[in-house]
Short mmCIF file of C-alpha atoms in Angstrom, two decimals:
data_model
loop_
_atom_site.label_atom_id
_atom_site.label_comp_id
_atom_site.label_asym_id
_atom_site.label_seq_id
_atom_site.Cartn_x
_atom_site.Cartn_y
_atom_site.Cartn_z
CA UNK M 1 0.00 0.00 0.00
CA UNK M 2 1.02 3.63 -0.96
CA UNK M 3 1.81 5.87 2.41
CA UNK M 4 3.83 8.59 3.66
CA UNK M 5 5.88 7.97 7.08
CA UNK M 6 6.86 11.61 9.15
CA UNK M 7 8.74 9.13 12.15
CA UNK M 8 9.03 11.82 14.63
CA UNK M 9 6.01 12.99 16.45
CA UNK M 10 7.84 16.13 17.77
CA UNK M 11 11.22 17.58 17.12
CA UNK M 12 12.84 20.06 19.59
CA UNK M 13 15.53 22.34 17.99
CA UNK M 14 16.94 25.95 19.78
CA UNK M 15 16.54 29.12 18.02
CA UNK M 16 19.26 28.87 15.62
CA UNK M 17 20.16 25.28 15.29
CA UNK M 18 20.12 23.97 12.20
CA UNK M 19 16.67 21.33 12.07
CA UNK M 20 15.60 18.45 9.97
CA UNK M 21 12.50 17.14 9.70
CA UNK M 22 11.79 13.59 8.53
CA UNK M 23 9.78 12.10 5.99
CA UNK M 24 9.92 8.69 3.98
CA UNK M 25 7.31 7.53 1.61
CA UNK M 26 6.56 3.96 -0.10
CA UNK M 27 5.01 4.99 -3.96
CA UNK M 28 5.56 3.07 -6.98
CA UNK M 29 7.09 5.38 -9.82
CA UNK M 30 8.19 8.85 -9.83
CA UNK M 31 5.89 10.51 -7.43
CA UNK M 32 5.19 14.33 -6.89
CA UNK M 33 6.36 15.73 -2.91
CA UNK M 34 5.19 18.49 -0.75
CA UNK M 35 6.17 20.20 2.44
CA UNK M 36 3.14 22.00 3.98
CA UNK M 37 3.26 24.21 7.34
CA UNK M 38 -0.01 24.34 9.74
CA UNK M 39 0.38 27.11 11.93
CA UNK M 40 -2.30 26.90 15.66
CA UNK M 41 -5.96 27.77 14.19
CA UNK M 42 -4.61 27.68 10.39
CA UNK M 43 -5.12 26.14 7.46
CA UNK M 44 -2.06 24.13 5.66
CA UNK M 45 0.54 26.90 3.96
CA UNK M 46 2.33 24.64 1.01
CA UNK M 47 6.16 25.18 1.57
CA UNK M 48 7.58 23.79 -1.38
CA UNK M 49 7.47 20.73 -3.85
CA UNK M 50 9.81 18.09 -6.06
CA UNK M 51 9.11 17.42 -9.00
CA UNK M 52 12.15 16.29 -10.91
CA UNK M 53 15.65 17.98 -11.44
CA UNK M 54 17.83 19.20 -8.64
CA UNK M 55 17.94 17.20 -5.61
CA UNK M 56 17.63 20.07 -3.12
CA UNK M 57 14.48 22.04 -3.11
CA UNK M 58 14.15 25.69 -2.12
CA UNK M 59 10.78 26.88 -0.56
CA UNK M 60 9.20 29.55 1.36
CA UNK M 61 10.53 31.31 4.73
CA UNK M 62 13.88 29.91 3.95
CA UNK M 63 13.11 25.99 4.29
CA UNK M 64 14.63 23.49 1.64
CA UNK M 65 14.18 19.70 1.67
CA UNK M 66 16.43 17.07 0.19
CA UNK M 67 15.13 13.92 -2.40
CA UNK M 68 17.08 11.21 -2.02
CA UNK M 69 15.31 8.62 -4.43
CA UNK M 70 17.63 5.66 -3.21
CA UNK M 71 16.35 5.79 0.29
CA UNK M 72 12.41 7.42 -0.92
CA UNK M 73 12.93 10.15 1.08
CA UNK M 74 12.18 13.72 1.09
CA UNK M 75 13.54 15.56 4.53
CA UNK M 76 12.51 18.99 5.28
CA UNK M 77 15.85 21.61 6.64
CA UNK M 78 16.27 25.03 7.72
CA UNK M 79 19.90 25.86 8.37
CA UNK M 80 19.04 28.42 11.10
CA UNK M 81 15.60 27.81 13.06
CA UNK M 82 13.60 30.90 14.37
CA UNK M 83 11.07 30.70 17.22
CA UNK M 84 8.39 31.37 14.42
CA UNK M 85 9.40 28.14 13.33
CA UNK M 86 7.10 26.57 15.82
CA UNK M 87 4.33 24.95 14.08
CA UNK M 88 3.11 21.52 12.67
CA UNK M 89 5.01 20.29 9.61
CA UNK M 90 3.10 17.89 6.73
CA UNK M 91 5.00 16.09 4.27
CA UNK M 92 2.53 14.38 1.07
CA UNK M 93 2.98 12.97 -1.90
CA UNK M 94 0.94 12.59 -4.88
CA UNK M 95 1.45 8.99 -6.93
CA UNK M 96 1.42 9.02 -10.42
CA UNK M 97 -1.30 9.70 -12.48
CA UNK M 98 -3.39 6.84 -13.44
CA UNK M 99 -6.86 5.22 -13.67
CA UNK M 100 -8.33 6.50 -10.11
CA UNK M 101 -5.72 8.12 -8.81
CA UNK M 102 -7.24 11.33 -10.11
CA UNK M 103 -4.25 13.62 -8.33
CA UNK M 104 -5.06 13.06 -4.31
CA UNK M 105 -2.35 13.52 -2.56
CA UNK M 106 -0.64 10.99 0.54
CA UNK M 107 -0.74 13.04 3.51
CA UNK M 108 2.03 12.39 7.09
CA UNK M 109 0.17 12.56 10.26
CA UNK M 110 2.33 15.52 10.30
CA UNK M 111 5.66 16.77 13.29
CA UNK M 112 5.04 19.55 15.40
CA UNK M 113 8.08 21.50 15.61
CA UNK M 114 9.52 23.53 18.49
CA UNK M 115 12.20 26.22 18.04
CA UNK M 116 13.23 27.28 21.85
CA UNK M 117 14.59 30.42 22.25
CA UNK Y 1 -6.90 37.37 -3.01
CA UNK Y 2 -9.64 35.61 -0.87
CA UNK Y 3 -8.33 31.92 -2.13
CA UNK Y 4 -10.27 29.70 -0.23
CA UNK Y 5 -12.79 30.71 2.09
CA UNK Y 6 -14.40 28.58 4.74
CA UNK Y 7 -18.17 29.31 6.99
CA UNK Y 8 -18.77 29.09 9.86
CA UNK Y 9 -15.26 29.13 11.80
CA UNK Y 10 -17.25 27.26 14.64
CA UNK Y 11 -20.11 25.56 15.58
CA UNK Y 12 -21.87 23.41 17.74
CA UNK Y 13 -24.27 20.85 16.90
CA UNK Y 14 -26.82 18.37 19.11
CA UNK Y 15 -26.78 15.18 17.87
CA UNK Y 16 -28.41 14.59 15.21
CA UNK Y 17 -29.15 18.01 13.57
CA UNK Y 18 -27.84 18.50 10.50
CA UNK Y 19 -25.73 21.35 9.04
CA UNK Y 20 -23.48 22.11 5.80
CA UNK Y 21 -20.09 23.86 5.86
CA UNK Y 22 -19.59 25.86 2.79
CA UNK Y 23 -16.68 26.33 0.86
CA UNK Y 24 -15.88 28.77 -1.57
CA UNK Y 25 -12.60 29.60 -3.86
CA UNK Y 26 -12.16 32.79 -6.53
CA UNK Y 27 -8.99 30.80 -8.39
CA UNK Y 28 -11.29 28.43 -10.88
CA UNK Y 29 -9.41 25.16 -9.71
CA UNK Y 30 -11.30 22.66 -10.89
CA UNK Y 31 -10.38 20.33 -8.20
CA UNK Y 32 -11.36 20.18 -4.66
CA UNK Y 33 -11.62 18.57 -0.96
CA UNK Y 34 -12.96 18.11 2.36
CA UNK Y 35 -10.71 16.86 4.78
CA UNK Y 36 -11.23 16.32 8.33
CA UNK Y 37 -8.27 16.29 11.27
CA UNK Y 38 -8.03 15.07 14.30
CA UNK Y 39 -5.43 15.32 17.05
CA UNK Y 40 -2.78 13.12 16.05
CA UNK Y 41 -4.61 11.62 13.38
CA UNK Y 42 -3.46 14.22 9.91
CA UNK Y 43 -5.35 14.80 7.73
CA UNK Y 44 -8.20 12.49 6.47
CA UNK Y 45 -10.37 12.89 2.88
CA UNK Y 46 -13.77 13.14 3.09
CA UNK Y 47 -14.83 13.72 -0.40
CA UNK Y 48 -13.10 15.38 -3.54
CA UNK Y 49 -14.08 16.42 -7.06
CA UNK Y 50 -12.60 17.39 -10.39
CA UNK Y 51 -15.26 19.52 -11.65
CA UNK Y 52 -18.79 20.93 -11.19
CA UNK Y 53 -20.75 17.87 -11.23
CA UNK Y 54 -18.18 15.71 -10.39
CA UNK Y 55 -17.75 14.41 -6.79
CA UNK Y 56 -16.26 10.95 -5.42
CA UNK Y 57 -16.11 9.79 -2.13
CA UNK Y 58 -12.33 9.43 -0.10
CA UNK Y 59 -11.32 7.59 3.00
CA UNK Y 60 -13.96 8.57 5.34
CA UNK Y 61 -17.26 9.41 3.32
CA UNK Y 62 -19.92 7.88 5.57
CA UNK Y 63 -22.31 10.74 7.18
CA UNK Y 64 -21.62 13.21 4.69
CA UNK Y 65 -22.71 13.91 1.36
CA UNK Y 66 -21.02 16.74 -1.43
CA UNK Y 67 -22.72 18.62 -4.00
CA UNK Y 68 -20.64 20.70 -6.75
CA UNK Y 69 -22.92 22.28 -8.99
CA UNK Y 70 -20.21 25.31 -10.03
CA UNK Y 71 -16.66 25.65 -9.75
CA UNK Y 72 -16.27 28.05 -7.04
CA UNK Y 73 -18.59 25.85 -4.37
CA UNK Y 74 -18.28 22.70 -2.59
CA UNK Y 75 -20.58 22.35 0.39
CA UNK Y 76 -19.88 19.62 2.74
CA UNK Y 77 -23.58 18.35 4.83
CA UNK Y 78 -23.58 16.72 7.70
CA UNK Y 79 -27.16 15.04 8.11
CA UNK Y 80 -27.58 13.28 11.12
CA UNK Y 81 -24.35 14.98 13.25
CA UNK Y 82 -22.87 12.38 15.59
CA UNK Y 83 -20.60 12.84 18.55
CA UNK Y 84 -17.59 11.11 16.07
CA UNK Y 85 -18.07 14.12 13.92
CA UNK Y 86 -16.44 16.49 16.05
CA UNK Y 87 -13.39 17.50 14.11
CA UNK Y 88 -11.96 20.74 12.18
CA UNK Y 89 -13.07 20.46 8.83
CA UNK Y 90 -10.92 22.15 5.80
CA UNK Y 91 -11.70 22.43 2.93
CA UNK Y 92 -8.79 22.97 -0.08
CA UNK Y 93 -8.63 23.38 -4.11
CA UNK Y 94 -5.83 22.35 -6.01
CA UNK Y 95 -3.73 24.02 -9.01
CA UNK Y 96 -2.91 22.13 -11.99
CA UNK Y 97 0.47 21.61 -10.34
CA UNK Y 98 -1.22 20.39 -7.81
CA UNK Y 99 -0.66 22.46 -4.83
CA UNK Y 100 -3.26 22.59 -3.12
CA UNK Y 101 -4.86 25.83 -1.33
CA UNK Y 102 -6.80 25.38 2.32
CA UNK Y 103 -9.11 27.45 3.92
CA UNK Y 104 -8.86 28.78 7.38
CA UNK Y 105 -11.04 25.62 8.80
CA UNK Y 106 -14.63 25.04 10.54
CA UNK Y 107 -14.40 24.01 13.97
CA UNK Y 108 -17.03 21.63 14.83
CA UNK Y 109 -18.18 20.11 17.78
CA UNK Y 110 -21.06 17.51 18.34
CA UNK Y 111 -22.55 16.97 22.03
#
């Protein structure tokens, strides 16, 4: 079965650490990937997305994430964390196009991040 | 730039009245979602569709029904609310490079 793994529940970084956060997926094919942020009381911001090309990924407020095809996965970084940091981080992927896939995407139960200043 | 807006923000519901969450966008996606989430739990598909009169059920269809009879709407009705129901429902549309777009949420809660 298609899923999306995020193994940490919570990561715990100080303000200006350097922080990774996980996320492995088991698709068949070359599959889209997305970063999204939930901030409390918000909707899910999309971050960035892989689609082919360059390995590293550059997204919004100064996150990247890393595709490493060999090991299917797609690890969100920041090389300097803020406090604003702090929120709930999705990773999803969408498989493939084909006969009832019709573009849903694979969502992580998501890792709530905390930047402590 | 609206994007995707969500009513109400909260509500309350008795068991078994019924309500609908609307859901409106302004970017002519043609695709969109309900999702519900619950602590712990991500993010779970209710329903989706690909166009105005289009709609197909996802994981967790049972007690709601869809209607999408233009691009811009996609109500979500609860019928007969139930106390497993209580959840923040968001609704989202998706661009053809299929990011997709969320609204704020609708907080619900069934006693």
């Amino acid at each position: 079965a298609q899923s999306v793994a995020q193994p940490e529940d919570q990561v715990n970084v100080a303000e200006g650490n350097p922080l990774t956060v996980k996320c492995t997926y088991s698709v068949s094919g070359n599959p889209y990937l997305f970063w999204y942020v939930q901030y409390p009381n918000r909707g899910l911001q999309f971050l960035l997305k892989y689609i082919t090309g360059d390995n590293l990924v550059k997204g919004s407020y100064g996150f990247e994430a890393e595709f490493n095809k060999s090991q299917t996965s797609f690890h969100l970084k920041k090389p300097s964390a803020l406090v604003s940091d702090s929120a709930l981080y999705f990773c999803a992927v969408r498989p493939p196009i084909n006969a009832g896939n019709n573009r849903k995407l694979i969502w992580g139960l998501g890792t709530s991040l905390a930047v402590n200043p | 730039n609206a994007g995707v807006t969500q009513t109400p923000k909260f509500r309350i519901l008795k068991i078994g009245q019924s309500m609908t969450l609307q859901c409106t966008q302004d970017m002519n996606h043609n695709y969109m979602y309900w999702y519900r989430q619950d602590p712990g739990m991500g993010l779970k598909l209710i329903y989706y569709s690909v166009g105005a009169g289009i709609t197909d059920k996802g994981e967790v269809p049972n007690g709601y029904n869809v209607s999408r009879s233009t691009t811009e709407d996609f109500p979500l009705r609860l019928e007969l609310a139930a106390p497993s129901q209580t959840s923040v429902y968001f609704c989202a549309s998706s661009d053809p490079q299929d990011i997709q777009y969320f609204g704020a949420g609708t907080r619900l809660s069934v006693l």
